[in-house]
PDB file of C-alpha atoms in Angstrom:
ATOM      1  CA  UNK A1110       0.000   0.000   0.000  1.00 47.00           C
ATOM      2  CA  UNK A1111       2.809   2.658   1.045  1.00 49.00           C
ATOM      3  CA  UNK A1112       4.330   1.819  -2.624  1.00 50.00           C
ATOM      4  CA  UNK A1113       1.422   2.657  -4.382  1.00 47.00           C
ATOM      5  CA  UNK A1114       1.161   5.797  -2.285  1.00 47.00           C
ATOM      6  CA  UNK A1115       4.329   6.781  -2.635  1.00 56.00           C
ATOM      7  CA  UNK A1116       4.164   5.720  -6.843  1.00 54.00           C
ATOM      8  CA  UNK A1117       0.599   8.745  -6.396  1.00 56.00           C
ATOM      9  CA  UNK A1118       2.835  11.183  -5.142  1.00 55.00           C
ATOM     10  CA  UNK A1119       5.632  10.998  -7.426  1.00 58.00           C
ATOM     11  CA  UNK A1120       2.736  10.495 -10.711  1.00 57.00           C
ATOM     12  CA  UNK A1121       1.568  13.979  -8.984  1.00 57.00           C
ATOM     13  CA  UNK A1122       4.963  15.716  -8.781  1.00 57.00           C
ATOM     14  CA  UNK A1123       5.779  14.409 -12.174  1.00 55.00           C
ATOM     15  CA  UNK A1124       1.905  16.335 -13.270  1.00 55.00           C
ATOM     16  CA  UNK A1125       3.714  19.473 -11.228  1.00 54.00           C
ATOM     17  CA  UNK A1126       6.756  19.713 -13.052  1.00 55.00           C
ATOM     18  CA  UNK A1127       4.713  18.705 -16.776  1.00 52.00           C
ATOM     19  CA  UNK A1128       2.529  21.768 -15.953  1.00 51.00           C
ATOM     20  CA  UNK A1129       5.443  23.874 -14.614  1.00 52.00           C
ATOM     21  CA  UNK A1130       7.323  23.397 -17.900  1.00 51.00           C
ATOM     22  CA  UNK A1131       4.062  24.284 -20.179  1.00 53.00           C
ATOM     23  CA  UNK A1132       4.125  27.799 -21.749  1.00 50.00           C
ATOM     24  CA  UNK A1133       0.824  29.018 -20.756  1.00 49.00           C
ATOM     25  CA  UNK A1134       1.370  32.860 -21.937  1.00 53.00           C
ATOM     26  CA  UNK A1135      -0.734  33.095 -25.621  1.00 62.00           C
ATOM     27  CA  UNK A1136       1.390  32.821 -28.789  1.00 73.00           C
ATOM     28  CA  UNK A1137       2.455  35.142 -30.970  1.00 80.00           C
ATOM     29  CA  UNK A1138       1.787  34.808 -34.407  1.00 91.00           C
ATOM     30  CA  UNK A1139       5.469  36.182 -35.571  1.00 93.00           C
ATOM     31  CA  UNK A1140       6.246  38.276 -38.300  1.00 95.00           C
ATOM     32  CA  UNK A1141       7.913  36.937 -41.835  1.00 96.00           C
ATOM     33  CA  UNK A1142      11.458  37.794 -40.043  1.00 96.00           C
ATOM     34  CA  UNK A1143      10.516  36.742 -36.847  1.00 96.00           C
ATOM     35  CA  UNK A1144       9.321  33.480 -38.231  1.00 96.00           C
ATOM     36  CA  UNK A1145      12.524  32.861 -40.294  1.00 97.00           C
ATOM     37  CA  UNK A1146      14.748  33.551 -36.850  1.00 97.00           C
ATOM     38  CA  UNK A1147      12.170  30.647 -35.243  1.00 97.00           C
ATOM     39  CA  UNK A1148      12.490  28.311 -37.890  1.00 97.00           C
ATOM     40  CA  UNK A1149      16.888  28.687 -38.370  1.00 97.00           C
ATOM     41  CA  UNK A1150      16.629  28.217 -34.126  1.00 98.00           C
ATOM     42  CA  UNK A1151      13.988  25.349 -34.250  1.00 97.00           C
ATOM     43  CA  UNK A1152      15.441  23.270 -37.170  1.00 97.00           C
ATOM     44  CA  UNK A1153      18.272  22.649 -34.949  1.00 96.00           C
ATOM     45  CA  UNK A1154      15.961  21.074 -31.815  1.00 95.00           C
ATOM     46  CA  UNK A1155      14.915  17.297 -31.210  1.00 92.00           C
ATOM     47  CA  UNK A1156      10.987  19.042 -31.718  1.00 93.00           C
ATOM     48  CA  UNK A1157      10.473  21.466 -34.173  1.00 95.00           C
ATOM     49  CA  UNK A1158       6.999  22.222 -33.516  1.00 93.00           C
ATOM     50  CA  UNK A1159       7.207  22.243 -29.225  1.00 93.00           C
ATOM     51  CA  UNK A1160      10.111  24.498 -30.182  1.00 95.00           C
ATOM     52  CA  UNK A1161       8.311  27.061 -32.350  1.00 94.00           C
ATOM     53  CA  UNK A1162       5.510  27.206 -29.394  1.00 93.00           C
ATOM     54  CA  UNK A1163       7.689  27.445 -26.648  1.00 93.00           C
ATOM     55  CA  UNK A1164       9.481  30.192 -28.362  1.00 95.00           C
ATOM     56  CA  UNK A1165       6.533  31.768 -29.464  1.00 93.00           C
ATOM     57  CA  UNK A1166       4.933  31.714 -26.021  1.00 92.00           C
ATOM     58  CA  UNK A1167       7.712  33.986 -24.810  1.00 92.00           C
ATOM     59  CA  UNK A1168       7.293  36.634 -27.612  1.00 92.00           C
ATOM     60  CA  UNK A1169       5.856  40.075 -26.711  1.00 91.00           C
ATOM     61  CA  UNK A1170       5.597  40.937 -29.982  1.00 92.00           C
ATOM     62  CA  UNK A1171       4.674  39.748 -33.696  1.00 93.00           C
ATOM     63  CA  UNK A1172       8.635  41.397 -34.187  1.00 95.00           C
ATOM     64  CA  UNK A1173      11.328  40.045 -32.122  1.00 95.00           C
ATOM     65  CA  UNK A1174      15.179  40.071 -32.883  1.00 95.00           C
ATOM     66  CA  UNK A1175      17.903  37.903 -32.033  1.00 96.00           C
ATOM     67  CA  UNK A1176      19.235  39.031 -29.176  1.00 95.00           C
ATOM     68  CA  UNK A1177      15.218  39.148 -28.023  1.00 95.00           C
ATOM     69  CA  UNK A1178      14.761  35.491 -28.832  1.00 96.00           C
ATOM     70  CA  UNK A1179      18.080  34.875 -27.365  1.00 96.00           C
ATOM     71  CA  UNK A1180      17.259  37.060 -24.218  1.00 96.00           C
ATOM     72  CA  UNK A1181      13.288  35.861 -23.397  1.00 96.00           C
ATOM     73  CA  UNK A1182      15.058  31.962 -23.978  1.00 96.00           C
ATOM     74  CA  UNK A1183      17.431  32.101 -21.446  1.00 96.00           C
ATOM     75  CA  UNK A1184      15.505  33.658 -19.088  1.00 96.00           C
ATOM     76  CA  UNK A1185      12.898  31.144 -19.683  1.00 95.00           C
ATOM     77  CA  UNK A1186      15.511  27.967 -19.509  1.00 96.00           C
ATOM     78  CA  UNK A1187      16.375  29.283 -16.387  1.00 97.00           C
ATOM     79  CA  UNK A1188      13.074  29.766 -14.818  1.00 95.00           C
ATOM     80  CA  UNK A1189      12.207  26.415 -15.835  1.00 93.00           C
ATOM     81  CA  UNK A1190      15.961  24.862 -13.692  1.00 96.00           C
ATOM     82  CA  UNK A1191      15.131  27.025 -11.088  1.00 96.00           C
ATOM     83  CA  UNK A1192      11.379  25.600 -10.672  1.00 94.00           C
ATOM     84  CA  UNK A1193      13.002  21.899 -11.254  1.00 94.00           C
ATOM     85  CA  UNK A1194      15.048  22.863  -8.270  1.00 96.00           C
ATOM     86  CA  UNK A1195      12.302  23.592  -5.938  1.00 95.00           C
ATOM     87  CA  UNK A1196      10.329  20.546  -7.155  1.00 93.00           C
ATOM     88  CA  UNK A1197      13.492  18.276  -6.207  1.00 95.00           C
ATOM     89  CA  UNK A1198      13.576  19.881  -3.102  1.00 96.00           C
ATOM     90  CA  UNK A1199      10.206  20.101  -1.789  1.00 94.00           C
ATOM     91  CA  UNK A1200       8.197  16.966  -3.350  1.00 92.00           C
ATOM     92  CA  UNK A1201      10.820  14.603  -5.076  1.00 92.00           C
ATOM     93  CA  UNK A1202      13.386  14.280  -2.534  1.00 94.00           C
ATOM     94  CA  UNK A1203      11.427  14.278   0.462  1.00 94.00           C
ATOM     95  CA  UNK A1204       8.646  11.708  -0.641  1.00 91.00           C
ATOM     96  CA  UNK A1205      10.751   9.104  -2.887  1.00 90.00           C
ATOM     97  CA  UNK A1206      11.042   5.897  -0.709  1.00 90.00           C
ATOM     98  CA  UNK A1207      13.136   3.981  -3.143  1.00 89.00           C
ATOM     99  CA  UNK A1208      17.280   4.477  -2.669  1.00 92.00           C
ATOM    100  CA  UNK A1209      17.540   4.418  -6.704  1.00 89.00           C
ATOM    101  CA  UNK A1210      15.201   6.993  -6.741  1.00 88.00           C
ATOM    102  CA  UNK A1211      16.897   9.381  -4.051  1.00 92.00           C
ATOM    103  CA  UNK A1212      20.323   8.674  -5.019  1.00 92.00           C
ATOM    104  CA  UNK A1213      18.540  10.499  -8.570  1.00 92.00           C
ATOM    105  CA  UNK A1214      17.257  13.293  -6.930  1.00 93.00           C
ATOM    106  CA  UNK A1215      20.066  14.019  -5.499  1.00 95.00           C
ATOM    107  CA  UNK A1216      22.864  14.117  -7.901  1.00 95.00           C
ATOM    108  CA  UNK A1217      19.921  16.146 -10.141  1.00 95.00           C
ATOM    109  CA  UNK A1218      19.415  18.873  -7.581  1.00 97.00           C
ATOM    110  CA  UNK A1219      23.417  19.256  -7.632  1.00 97.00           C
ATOM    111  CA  UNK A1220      23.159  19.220 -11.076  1.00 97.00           C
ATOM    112  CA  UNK A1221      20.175  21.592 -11.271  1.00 98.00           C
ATOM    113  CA  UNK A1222      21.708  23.837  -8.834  1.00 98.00           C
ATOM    114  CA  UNK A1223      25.070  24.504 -11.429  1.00 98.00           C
ATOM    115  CA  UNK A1224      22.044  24.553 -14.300  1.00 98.00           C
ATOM    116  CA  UNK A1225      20.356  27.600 -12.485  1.00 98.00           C
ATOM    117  CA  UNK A1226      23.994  28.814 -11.854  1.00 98.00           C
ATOM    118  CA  UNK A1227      25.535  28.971 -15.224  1.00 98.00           C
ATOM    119  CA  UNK A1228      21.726  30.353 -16.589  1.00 98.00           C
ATOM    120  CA  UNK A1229      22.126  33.411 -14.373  1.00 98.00           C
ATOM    121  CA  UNK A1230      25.528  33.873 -15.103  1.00 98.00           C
ATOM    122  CA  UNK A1231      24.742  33.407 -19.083  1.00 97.00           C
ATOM    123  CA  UNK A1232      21.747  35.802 -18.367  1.00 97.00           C
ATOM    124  CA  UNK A1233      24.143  38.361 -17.228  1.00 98.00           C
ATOM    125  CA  UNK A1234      26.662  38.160 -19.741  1.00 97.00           C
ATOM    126  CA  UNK A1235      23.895  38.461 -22.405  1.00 95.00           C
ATOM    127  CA  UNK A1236      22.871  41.718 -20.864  1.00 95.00           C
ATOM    128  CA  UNK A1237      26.466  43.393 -20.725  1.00 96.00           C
ATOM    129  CA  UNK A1238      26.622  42.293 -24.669  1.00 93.00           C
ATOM    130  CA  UNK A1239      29.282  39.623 -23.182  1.00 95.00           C
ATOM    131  CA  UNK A1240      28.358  36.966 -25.669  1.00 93.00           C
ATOM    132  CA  UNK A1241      31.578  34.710 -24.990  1.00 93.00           C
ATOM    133  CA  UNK A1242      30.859  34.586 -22.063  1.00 96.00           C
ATOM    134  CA  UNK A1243      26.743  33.607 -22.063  1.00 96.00           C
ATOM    135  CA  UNK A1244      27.649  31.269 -24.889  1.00 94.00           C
ATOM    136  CA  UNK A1245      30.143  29.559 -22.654  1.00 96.00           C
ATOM    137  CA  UNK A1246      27.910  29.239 -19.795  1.00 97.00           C
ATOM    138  CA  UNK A1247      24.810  28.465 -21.906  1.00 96.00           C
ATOM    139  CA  UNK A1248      26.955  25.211 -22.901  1.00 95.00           C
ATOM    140  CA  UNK A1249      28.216  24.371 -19.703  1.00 97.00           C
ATOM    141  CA  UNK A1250      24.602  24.643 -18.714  1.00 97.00           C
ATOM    142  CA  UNK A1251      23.680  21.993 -21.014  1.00 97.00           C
ATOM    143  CA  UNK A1252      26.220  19.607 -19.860  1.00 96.00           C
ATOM    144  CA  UNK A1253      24.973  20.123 -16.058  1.00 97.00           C
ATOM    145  CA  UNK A1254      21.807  18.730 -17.475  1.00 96.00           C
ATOM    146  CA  UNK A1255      23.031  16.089 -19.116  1.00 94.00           C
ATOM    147  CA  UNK A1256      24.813  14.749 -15.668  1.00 93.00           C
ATOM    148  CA  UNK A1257      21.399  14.258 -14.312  1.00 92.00           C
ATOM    149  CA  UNK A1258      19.589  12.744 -18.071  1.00 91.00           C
ATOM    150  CA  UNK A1259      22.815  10.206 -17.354  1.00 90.00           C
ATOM    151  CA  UNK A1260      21.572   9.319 -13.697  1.00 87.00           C
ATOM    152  CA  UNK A1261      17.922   8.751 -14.881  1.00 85.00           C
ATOM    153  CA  UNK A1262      16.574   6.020 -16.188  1.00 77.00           C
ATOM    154  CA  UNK A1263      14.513   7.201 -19.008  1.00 68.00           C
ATOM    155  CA  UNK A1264      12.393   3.145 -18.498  1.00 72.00           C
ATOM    156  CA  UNK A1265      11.618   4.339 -14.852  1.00 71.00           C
ATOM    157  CA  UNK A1266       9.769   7.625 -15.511  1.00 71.00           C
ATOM    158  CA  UNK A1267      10.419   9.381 -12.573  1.00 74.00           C
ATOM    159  CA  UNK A1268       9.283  13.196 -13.083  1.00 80.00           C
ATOM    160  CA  UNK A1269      13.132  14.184 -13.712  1.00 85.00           C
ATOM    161  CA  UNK A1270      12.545  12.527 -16.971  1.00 85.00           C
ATOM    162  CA  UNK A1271      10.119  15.312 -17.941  1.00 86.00           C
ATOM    163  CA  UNK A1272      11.968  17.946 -16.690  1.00 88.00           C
ATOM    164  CA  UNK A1273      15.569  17.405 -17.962  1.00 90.00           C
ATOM    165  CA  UNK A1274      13.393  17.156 -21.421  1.00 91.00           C
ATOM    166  CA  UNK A1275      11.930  20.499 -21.266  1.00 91.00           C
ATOM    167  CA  UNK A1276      14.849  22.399 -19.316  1.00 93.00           C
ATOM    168  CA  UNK A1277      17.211  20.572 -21.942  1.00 94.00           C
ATOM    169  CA  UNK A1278      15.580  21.872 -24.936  1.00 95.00           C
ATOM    170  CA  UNK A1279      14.659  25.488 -23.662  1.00 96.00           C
ATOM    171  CA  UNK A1280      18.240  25.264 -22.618  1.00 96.00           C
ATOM    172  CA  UNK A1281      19.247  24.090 -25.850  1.00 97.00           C
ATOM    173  CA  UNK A1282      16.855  26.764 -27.992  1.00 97.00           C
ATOM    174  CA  UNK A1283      18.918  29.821 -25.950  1.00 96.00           C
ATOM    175  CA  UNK A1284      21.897  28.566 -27.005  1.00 96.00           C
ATOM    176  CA  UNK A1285      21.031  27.824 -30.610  1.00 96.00           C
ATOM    177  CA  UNK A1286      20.041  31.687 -30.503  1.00 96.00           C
ATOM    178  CA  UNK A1287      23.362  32.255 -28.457  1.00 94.00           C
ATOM    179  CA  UNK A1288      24.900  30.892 -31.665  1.00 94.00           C
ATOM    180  CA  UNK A1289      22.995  32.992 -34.277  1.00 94.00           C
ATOM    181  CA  UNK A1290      24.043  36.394 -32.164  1.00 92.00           C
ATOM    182  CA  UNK A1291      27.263  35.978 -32.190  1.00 89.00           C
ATOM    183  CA  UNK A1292      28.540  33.500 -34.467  1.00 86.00           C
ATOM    184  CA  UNK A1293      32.043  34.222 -34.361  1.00 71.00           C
ATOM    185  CA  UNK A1294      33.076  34.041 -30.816  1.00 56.00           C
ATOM    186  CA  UNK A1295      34.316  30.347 -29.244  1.00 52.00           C
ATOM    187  CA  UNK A1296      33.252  28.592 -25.941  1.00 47.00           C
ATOM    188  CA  UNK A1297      34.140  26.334 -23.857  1.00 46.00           C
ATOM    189  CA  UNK A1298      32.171  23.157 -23.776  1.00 45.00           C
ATOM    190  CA  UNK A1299      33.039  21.513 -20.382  1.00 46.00           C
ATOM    191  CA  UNK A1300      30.560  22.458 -17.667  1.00 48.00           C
TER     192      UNK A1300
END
């Protein structure tokens, strides 16, 4: 009985973090240039279309730039870490019963914690027009995420199997923007 209860509570954080990680804000219906700066950034993703309405979600405006699309996205990315944080903290890790399933948790809230880390400091560097620097934390970013998609088991389905998707590819669509801004500058890719 306590397995099922505890299998409830992790189907309902895993519902938490799903909703979470929904863009809920209307679309914008982009402009033609717009449009053409969604479709370079999406063509690159594992999900064109999920791409194109997460993007889209975060758009004020019919126009947007790069450095807008690259700016909204990696604020986004790191509102969705930083709310895959909390859920680690506050549902996952105190309610999983099975050692596999902490031991998880755990090394994916240190993970998550260098995820929100390197976002900020990306964030930051995008803002003082310090695009070496955001590009090289947007990567190392991505490889903090990919420590904790290594720990889970994608057959198990705990709720960090949802969330490294959708932090990984808003992640992922902020850097592909990274990329289009400023093409010519190098980063680092170790986290």
């Amino acid at each position: 009985m306590a397995h099922y209860m505890n299998m409830n509570l992790i189907i309902t954080s895993l519902v938490m973090i799903l909703i979470s990680h929904l863009p809920f804000s209307s679309t914008v219906n982009p402009d033609k240039p717009t449009k053409s700066i969604t479709d370079r950034i999406c063509n690159q993703t594992v999900n064109f279309n999920e791409c194109e309405l997460i993007v889209t979600s975060q758009l004020h405006s019919p126009h947007a730039n790069i450095a807008t699309i690259t700016e909204v996205m990696t604020k986004r990315a790191l509102t969705f870490a930083t709310e895959t944080v909390s859920q680690i903290q506050d549902y996952l890790l105190p309610n999983a019963t099975d050692t596999q399933d902490k031991a998880v948790f755990s090394a994916c809230e240190i993970a998550y914690k260098a995820v929100v880390s390197r976002l900020q400091s990306a964030y930051t560097s995008m803002k003082n027009s310090d695009y070496v620097a955001m590009k090289a934390q947007q990567n190392q970013a991505l490889g903090y995420i990919d420590v904790c998609v290594e720990r889970t088991n994608f057959f198990r389905r705990t709720p960090m199997v949802a969330a490294n998707y959708y932090v990984r590819l808003t992640a992922k669509i902020a850097s592909i923007a990274g990329q289009i801004l400023a093409p010519s500058t190098t980063t680092s890719l170790s986290p």
